[in-house]
Short mmCIF file of C-alpha atoms in Angstrom, two decimals:
data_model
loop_
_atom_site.label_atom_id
_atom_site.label_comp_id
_atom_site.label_asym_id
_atom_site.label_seq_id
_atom_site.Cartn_x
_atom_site.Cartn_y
_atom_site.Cartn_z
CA UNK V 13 0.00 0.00 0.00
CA UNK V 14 1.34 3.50 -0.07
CA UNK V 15 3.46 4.53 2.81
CA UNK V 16 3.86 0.17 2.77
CA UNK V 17 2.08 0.39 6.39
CA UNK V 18 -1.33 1.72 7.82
CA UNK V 19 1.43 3.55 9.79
CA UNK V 20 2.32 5.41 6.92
CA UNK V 21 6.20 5.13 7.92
CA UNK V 22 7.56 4.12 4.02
CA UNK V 23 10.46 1.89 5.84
CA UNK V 24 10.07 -2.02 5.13
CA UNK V 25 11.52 -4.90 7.07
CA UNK V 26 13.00 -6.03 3.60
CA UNK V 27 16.49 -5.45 1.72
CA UNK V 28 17.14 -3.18 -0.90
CA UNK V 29 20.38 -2.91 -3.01
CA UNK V 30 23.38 -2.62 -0.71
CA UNK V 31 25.94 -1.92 -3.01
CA UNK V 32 26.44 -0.50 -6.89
CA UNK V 33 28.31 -3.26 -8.18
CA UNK V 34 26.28 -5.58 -10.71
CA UNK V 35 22.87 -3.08 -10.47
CA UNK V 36 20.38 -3.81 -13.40
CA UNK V 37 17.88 -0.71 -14.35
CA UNK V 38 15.04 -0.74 -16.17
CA UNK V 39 12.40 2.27 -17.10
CA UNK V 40 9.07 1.97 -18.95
CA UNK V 41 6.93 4.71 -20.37
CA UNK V 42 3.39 5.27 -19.03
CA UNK V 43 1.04 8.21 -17.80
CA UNK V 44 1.81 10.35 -15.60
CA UNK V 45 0.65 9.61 -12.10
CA UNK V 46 2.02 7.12 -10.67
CA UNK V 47 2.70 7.99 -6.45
CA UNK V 48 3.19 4.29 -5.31
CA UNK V 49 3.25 0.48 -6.29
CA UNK V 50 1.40 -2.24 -4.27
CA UNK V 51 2.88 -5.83 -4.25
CA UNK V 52 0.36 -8.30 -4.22
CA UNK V 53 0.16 -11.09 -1.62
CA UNK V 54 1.08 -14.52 -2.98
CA UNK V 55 -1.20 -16.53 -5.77
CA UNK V 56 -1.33 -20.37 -5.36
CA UNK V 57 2.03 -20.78 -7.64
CA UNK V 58 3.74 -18.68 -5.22
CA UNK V 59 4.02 -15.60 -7.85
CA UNK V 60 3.16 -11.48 -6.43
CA UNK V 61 2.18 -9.00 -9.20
CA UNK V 62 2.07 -5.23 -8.82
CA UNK V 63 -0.69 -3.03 -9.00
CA UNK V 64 -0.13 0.67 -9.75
CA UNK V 65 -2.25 3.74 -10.62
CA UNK V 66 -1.25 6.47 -12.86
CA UNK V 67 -3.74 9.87 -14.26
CA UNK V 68 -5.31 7.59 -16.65
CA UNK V 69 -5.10 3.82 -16.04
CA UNK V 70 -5.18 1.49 -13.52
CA UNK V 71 -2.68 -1.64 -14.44
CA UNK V 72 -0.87 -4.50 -13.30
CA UNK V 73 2.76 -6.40 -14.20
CA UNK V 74 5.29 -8.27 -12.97
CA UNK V 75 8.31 -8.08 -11.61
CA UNK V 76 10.73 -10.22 -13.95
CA UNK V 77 13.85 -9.97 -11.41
CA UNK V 78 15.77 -7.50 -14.11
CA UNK V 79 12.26 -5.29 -15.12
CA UNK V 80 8.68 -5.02 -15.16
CA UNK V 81 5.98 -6.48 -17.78
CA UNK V 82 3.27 -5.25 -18.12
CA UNK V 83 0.11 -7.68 -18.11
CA UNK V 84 -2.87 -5.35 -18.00
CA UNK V 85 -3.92 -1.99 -18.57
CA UNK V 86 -7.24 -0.55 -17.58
CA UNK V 87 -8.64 3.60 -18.91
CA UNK V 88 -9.90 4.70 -15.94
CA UNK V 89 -13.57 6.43 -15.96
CA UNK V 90 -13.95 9.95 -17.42
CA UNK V 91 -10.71 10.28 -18.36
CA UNK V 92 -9.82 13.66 -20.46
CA UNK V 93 -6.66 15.25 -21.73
CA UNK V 94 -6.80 18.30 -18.91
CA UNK V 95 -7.31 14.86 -16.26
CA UNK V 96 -3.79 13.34 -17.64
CA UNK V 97 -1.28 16.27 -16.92
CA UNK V 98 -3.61 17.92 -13.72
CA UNK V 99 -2.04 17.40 -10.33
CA UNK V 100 -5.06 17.79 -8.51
CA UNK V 101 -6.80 15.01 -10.58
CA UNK V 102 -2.98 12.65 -9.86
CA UNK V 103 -3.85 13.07 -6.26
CA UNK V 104 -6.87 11.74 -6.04
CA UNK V 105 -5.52 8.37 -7.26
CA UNK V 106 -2.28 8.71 -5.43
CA UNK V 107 -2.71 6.70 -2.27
CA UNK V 108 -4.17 3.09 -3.23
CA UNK V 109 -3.73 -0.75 -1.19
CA UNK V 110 -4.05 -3.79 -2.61
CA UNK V 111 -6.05 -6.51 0.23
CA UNK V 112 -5.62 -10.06 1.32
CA UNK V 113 -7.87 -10.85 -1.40
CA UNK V 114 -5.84 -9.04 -4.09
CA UNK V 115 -8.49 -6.71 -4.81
CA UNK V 116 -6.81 -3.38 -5.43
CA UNK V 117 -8.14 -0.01 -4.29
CA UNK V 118 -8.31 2.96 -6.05
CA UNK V 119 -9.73 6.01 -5.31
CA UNK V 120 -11.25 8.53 -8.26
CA UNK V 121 -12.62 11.61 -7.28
CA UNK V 122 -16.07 10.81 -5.47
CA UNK V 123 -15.74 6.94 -6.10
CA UNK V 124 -13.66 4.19 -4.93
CA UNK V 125 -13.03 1.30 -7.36
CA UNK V 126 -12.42 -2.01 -6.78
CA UNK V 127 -10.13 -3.70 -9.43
CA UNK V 128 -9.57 -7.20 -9.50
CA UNK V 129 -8.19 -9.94 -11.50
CA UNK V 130 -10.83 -11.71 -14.52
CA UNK V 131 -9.52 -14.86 -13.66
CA UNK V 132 -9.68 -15.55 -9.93
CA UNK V 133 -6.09 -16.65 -8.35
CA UNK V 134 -4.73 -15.98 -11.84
CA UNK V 135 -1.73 -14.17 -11.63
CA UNK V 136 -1.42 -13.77 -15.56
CA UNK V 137 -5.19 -12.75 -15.80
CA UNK V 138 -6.69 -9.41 -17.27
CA UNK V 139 -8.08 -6.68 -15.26
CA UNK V 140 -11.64 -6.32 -14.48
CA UNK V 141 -13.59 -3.75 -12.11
CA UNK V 142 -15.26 -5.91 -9.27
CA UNK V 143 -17.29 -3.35 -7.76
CA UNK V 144 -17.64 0.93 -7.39
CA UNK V 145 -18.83 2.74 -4.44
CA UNK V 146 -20.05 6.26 -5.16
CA UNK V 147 -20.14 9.16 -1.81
CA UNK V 148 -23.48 10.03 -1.46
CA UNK V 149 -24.51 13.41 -2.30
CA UNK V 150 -25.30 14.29 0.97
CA UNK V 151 -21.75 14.15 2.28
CA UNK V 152 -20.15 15.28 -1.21
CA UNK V 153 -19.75 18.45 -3.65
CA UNK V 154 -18.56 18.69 -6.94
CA UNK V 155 -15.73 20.47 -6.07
CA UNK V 156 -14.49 18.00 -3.18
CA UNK V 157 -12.50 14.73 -3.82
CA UNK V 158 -10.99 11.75 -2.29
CA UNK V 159 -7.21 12.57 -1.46
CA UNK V 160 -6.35 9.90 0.94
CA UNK V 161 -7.10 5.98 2.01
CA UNK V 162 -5.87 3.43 4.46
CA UNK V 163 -6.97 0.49 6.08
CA UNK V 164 -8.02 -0.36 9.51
CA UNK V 165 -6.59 -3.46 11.66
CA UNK V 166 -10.32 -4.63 11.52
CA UNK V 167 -10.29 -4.57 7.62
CA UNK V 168 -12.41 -1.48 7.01
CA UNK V 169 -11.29 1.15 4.10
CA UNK V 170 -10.88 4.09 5.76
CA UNK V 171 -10.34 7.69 3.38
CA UNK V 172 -10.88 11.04 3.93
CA UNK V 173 -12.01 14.12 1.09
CA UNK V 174 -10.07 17.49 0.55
CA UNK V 175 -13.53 19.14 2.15
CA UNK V 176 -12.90 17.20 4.98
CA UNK V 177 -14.91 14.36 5.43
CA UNK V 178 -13.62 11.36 6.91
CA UNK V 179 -15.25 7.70 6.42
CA UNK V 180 -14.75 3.91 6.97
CA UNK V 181 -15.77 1.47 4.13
CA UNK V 182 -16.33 -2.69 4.41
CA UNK V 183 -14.49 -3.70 1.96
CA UNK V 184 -17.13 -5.52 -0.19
CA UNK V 185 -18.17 -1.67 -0.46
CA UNK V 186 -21.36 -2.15 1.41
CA UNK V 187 -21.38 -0.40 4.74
CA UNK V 188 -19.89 2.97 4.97
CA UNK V 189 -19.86 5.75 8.34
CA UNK V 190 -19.08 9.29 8.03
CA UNK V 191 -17.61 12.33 10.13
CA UNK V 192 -17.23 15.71 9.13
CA UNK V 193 -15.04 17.83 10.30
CA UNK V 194 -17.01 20.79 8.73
CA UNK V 195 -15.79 24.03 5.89
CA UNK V 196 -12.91 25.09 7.72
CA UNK V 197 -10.74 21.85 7.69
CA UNK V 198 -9.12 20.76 4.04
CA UNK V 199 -7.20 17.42 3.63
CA UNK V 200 -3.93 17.52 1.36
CA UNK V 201 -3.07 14.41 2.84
CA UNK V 202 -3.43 10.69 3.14
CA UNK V 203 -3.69 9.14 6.96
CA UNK V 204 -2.76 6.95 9.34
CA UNK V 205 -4.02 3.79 11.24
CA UNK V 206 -3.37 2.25 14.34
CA UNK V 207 -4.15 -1.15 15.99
CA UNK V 208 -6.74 0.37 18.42
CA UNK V 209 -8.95 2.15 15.90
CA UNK V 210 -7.39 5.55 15.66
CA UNK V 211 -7.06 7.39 12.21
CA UNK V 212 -4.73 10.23 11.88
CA UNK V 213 -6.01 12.76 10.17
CA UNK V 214 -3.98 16.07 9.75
CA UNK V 215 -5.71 19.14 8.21
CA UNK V 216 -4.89 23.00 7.60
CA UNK V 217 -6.39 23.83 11.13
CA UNK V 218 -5.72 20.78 13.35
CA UNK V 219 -4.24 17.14 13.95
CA UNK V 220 -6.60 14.78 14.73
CA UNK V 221 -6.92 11.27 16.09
CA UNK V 222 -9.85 10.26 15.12
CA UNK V 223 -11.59 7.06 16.46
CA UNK V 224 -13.00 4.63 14.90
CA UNK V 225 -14.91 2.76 17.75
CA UNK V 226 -16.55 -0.53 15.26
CA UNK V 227 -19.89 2.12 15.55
CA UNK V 228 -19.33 4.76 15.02
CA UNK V 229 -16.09 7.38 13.63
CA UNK V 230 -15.68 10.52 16.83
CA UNK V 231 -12.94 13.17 18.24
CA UNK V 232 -14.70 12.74 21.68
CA UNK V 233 -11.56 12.21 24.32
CA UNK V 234 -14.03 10.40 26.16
CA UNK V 235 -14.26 7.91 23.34
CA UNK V 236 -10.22 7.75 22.36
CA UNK V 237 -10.67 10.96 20.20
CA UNK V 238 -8.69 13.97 19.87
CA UNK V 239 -7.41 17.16 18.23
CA UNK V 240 -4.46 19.58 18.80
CA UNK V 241 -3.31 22.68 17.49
CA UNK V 242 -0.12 22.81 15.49
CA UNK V 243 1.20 25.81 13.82
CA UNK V 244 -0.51 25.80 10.20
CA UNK V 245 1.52 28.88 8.80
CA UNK V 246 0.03 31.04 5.43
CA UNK V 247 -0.88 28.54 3.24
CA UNK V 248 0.38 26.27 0.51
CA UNK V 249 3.53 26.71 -2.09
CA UNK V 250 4.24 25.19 -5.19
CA UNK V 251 4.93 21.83 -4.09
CA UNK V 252 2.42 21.56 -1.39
CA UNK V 253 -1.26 20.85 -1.78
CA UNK V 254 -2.81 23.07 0.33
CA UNK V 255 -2.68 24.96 3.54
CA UNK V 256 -0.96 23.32 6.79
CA UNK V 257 1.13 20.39 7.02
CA UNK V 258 2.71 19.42 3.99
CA UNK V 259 3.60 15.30 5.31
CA UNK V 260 0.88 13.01 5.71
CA UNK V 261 1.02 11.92 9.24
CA UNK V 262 3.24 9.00 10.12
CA UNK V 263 3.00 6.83 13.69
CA UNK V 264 6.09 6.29 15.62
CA UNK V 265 6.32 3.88 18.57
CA UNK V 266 4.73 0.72 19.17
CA UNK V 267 3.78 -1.43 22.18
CA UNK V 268 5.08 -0.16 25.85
CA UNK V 269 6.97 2.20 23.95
CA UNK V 270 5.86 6.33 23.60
CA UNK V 271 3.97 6.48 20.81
CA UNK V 272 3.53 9.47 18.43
CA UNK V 273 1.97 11.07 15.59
CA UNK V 274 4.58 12.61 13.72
CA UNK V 275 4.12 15.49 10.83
CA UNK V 276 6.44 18.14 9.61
CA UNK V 277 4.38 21.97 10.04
CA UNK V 278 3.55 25.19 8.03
CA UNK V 279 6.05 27.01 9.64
CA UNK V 280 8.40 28.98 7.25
CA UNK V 281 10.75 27.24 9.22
CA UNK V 282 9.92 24.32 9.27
CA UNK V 283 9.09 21.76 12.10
CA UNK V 284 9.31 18.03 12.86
CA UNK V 285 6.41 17.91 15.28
CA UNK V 286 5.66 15.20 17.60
CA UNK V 287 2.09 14.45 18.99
CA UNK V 288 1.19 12.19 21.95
CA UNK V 289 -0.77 9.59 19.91
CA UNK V 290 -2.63 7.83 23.08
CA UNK V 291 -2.96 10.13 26.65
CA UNK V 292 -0.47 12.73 27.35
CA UNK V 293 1.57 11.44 30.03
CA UNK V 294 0.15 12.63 33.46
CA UNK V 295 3.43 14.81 34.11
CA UNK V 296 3.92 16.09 30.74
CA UNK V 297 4.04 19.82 31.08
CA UNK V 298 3.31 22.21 27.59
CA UNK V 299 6.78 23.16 25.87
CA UNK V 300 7.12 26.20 25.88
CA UNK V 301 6.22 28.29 22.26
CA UNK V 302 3.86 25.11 20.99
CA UNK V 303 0.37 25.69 20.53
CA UNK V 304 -0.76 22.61 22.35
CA UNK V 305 -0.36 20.10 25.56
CA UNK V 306 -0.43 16.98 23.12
CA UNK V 307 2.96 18.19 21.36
CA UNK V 308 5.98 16.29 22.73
CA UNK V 309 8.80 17.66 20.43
CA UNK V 310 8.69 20.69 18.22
CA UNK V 311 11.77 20.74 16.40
CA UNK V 312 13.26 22.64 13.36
CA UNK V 313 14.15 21.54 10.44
CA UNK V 314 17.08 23.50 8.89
CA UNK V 315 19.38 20.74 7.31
CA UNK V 316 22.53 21.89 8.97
CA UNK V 317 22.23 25.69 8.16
CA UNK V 318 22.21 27.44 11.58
CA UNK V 319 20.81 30.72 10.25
CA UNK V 320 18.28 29.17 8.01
CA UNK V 321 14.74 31.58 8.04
CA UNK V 322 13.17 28.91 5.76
CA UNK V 323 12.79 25.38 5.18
CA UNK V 324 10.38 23.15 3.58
CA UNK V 325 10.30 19.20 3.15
CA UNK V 326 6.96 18.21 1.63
CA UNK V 327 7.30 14.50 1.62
CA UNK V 328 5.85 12.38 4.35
CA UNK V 329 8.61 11.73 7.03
CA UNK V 330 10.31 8.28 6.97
CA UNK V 331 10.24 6.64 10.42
CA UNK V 332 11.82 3.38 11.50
CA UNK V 333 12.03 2.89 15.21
CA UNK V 334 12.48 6.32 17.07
CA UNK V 335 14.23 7.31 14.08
CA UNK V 336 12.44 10.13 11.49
CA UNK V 337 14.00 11.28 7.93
CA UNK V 338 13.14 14.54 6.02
CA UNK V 339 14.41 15.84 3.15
CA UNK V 340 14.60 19.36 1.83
CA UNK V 341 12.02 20.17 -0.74
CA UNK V 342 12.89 24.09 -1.15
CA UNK V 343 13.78 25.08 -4.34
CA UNK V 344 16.45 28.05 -5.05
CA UNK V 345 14.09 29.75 -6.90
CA UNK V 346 10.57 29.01 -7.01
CA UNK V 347 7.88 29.95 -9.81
CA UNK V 348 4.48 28.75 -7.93
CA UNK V 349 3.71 26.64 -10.45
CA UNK V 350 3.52 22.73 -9.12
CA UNK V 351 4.95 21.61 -13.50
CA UNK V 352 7.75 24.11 -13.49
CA UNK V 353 9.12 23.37 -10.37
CA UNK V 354 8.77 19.87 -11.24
CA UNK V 355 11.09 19.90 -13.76
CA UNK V 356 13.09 22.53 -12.25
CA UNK V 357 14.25 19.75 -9.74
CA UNK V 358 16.18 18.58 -12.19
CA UNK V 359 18.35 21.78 -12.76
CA UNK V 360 21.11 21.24 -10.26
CA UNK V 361 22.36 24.72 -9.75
CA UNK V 362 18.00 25.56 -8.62
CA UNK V 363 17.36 22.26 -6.89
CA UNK V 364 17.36 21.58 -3.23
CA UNK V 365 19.73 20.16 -1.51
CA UNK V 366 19.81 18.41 2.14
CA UNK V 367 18.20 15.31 4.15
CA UNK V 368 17.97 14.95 8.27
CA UNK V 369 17.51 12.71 10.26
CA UNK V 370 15.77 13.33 14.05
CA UNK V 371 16.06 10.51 16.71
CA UNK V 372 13.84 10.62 19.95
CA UNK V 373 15.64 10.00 23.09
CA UNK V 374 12.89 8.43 25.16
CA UNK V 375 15.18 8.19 28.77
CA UNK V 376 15.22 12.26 27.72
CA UNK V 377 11.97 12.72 26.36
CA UNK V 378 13.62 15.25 23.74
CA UNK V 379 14.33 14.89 19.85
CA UNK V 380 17.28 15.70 18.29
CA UNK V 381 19.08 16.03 15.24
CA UNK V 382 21.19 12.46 14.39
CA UNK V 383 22.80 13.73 11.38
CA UNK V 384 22.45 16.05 8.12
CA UNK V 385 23.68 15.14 4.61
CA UNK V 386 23.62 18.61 2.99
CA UNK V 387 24.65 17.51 -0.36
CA UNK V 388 22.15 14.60 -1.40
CA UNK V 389 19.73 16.11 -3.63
CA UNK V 390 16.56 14.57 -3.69
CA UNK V 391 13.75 17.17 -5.31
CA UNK V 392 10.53 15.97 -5.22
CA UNK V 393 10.71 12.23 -4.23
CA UNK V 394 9.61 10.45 -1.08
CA UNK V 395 12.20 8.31 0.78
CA UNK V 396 12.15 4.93 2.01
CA UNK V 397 14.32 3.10 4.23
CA UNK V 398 15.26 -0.87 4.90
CA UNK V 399 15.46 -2.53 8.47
CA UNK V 400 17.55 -5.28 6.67
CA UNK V 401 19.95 -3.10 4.60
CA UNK V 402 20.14 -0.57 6.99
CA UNK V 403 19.80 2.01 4.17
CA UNK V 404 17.94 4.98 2.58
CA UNK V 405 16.92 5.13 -0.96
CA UNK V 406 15.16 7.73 -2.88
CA UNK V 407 15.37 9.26 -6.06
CA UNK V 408 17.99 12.29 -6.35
CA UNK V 409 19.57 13.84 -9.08
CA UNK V 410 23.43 14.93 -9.48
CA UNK V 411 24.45 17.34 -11.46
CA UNK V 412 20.83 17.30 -13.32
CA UNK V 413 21.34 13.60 -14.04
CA UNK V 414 18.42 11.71 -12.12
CA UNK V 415 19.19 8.33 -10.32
CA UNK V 416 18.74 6.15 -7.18
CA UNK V 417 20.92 7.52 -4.13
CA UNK V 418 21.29 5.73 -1.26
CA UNK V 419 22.44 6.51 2.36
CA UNK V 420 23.52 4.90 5.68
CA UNK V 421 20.60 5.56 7.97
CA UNK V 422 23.05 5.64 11.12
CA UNK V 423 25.49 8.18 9.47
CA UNK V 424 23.65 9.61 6.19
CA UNK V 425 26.71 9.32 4.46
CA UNK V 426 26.14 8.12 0.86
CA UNK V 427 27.03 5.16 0.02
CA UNK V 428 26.16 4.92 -4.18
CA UNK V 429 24.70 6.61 -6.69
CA UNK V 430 23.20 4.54 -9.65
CA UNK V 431 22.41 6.85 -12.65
CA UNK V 432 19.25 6.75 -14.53
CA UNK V 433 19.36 9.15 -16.92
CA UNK V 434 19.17 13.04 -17.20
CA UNK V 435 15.94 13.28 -18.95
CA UNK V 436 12.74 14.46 -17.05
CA UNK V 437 11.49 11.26 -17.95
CA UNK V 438 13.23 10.23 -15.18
CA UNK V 439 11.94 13.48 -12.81
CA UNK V 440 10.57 11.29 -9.53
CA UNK V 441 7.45 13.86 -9.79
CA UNK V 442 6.25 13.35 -5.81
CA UNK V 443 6.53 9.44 -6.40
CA UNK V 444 7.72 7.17 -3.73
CA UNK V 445 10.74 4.89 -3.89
CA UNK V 446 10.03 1.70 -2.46
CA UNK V 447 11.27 -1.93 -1.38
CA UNK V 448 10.39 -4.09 -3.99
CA UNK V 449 10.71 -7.76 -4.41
CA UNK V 450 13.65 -10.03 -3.99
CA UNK V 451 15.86 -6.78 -3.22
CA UNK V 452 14.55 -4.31 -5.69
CA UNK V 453 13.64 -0.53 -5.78
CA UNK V 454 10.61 1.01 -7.56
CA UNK V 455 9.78 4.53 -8.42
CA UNK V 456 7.27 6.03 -10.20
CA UNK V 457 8.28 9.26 -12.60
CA UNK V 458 7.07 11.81 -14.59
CA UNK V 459 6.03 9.69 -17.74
CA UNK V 460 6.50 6.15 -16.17
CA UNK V 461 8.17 3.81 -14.10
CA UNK V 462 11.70 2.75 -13.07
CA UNK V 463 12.97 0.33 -11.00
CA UNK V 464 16.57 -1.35 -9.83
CA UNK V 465 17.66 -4.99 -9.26
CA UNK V 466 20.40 -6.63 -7.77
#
């Protein structure tokens, strides 16, 4: 799914390419579009496929251990010409899952489709749409649209609309129950789930947990709800997609350990903010400057530049343990248009350069900076990390020639730099990098998708 994990955290237990030597790269030309790749659980023969999602279609292929074959394509529904290059049209398909069942989620403006193979347990079989479930008109306008999804631990869909609706689905697309947070809260961004109900919702006023009880969806504390104030700042730029945070929110902390809520701000300086995801510790006093009680870090994020006034990193933070990765997102000059500054990314003397990494001490109860790599250069792409290889990846470009760059996540010091070309076709355009299988990377890009084997 995207982010891999209900927790949103885009690290995976799995290896990725530890060194250079003996890489094989493959790209293939598509719509634009494509955010993430879900990997399919196993069919009877033991095979995965991958589902993906780009502006216009909805397909599936294989991973061949060198490249990727395509075995399906599907045109989504209404598609136009002005749907296939629009950003806000590539968000509402950005954040998709694949289930148990290998049905494959996708969401489409007021609709969520259900894609699934012709052939049941087929691995080689065409696409077909298994079922569509349409918002009522009640909770929906014409100008609103689905921006994020997730799943629950009890198997519900659970998305929320730019106009700030929030809703759990059953997955046969039968039973649906609705919140609203009303006018005044938009949604950029996908969410969160946790293993006791809560869904993390973060919009340009507020964070909220809100909880899904099996009933009904509330922010009553009584009932495991909340909401807290973070600092929201003026509004949106060119790469973010509206007002607020920029990162959808990503859960840090499991078990006896804390346990956060973790989201980079609006500030012009930007934060790495750190919410109390269950109740605030009895003795947990309000840091000074932060808007709210729940807050247990407020950090900023100025990737080693002590007299930074401005910092952005729009991608979702990575988070593996107590461990959190951002990467620097502010152009050198911007033009405030989300195409431009695209493809300006790729320009290396106007692209942005920088990555931290934040560690929370939990003996200290403070977060701190663990290291800054002010040279890696990663534009518009969101990282990923592996437990196993003990690595970063994301896409980056050097001296305007794009490619896969990877770090040590204990050190940030780069360890390769595999080369993928220096034409925008190979622009990351917001996509993720992710774990694939047997040791691969994927990434989506601005015409396609690219991946690396070992």
């Amino acid at each position: 799914m995207s982010h891999r994990n209900p927790y949103a955290q885009a690290s995976s237990p799995y290896a990725g390419p530890s060194k250079i030597k003996g890489l094989a790269k493959d790209f293939d030309i598509s719509l634009p579009g494509i955010i993430t790749i879900a990997v399919s659980g196993k069919y009877r023969d033991g095979s995965r496929v991958l589902w993906g999602s780009s502006t216009g279609y909805v397909f599936k292929a294989s991973d061949t251990g060198s490249g990727f074959r395509f075995i399906d394509m599907k045109l989504k529904e209404d598609v136009t010409l002005p749907s296939l290059i629009s950003t806000d049209d590539a968000l509402s398909g950005a954040y998709t899952l694949v289930d148990c069942r290998g049905i494959f989620f996708v969401p489409r403006f007021n609709k969520i489709f259900a894609y699934g193979d012709k052939r049941d347990g087929d691995a080689l079989s065409g696409i077909e749409v298994k079922g569509v479930y349409e918002i009522p008109a009640n909770y929906y306008n014409e100008d609103d649209r689905i921006v994020g999804l997730n799943i629950t631990h009890d198997g519900m869909l659970a998305f929320v609309t730019a106009g700030g609706i929030v809703a759990v689905l059953s997955r046969d697309l039968s039973r649906a129950i609705y919140y609203s947070f009303g006018p005044d809260d938009e949604i950029s961004n996908s969410i969160a789930c946790d293993e006791n109900g809560g869904i993390y919702v973060v919009t340009s006023r507020k964070m909220y947990r809100v909880q899904w009880t099996g009933k009904e969806l509330t922010i009553d504390p009584a009932k495991g709800g909340w909401a807290a104030d973070y600092e929201t700042g003026e509004g949106g730029s060119s790469i973010r997609l509206g007002a607020g945070s920029g990162s959808t929110p990503t859960l840090m902390g499991t078990g006896s350990q804390d346990r956060f809520v973790v989201i980079t701000d609006g500030s012009e300086l930007m934060n790495l903010v750190l919410f109390w995801r269950d109740a605030i510790p009895g003795n947990w006093h309000q840091i000074p400057g932060t808007k709210d009680r729940r807050i247990a870090a407020q950090v900023p994020i100025t990737f080693g530049d002590k007299t930074a006034e401005s910092s952005m990193s729009e991608q979702s933070v990575c988070v593996r343990g107590y461990g959190a990765l951002v990467v620097n997102n502010l152009m050198k000059v911007s033009t405030d248009n989300r195409i431009i500054d695209l493809l300006m990314g790729g320009l290396y003397w106007l692209a942005p350069y920088g990555a931290e990494k934040f560690q929370w001490d939990p003996d200290l109860k403070t977060l701190t900076t663990a290291w800054v790599n002010r040279n890696v250069s990663y534009p518009n792409g969101i990282p990923t990390m592996s437990a196993a290889s003990n690595m970063v990846y994301d896409v980056g470009q050097r001296m305007g020639v794009w490619g896969f760059e990877a770090l040590d996540w204990d050190t940030g010091e780069s360890l390769y730099f595999k080369d993928m070309g220096m034409l925008p076709l190979y622009n990351s355009a917001y996509a993720a990098t992710e774990i694939g299988l047997d040791g691969a990377l994927y990434s989506g890009t601005i015409l396609g998708l690219m991946g690396l084997w070992p």
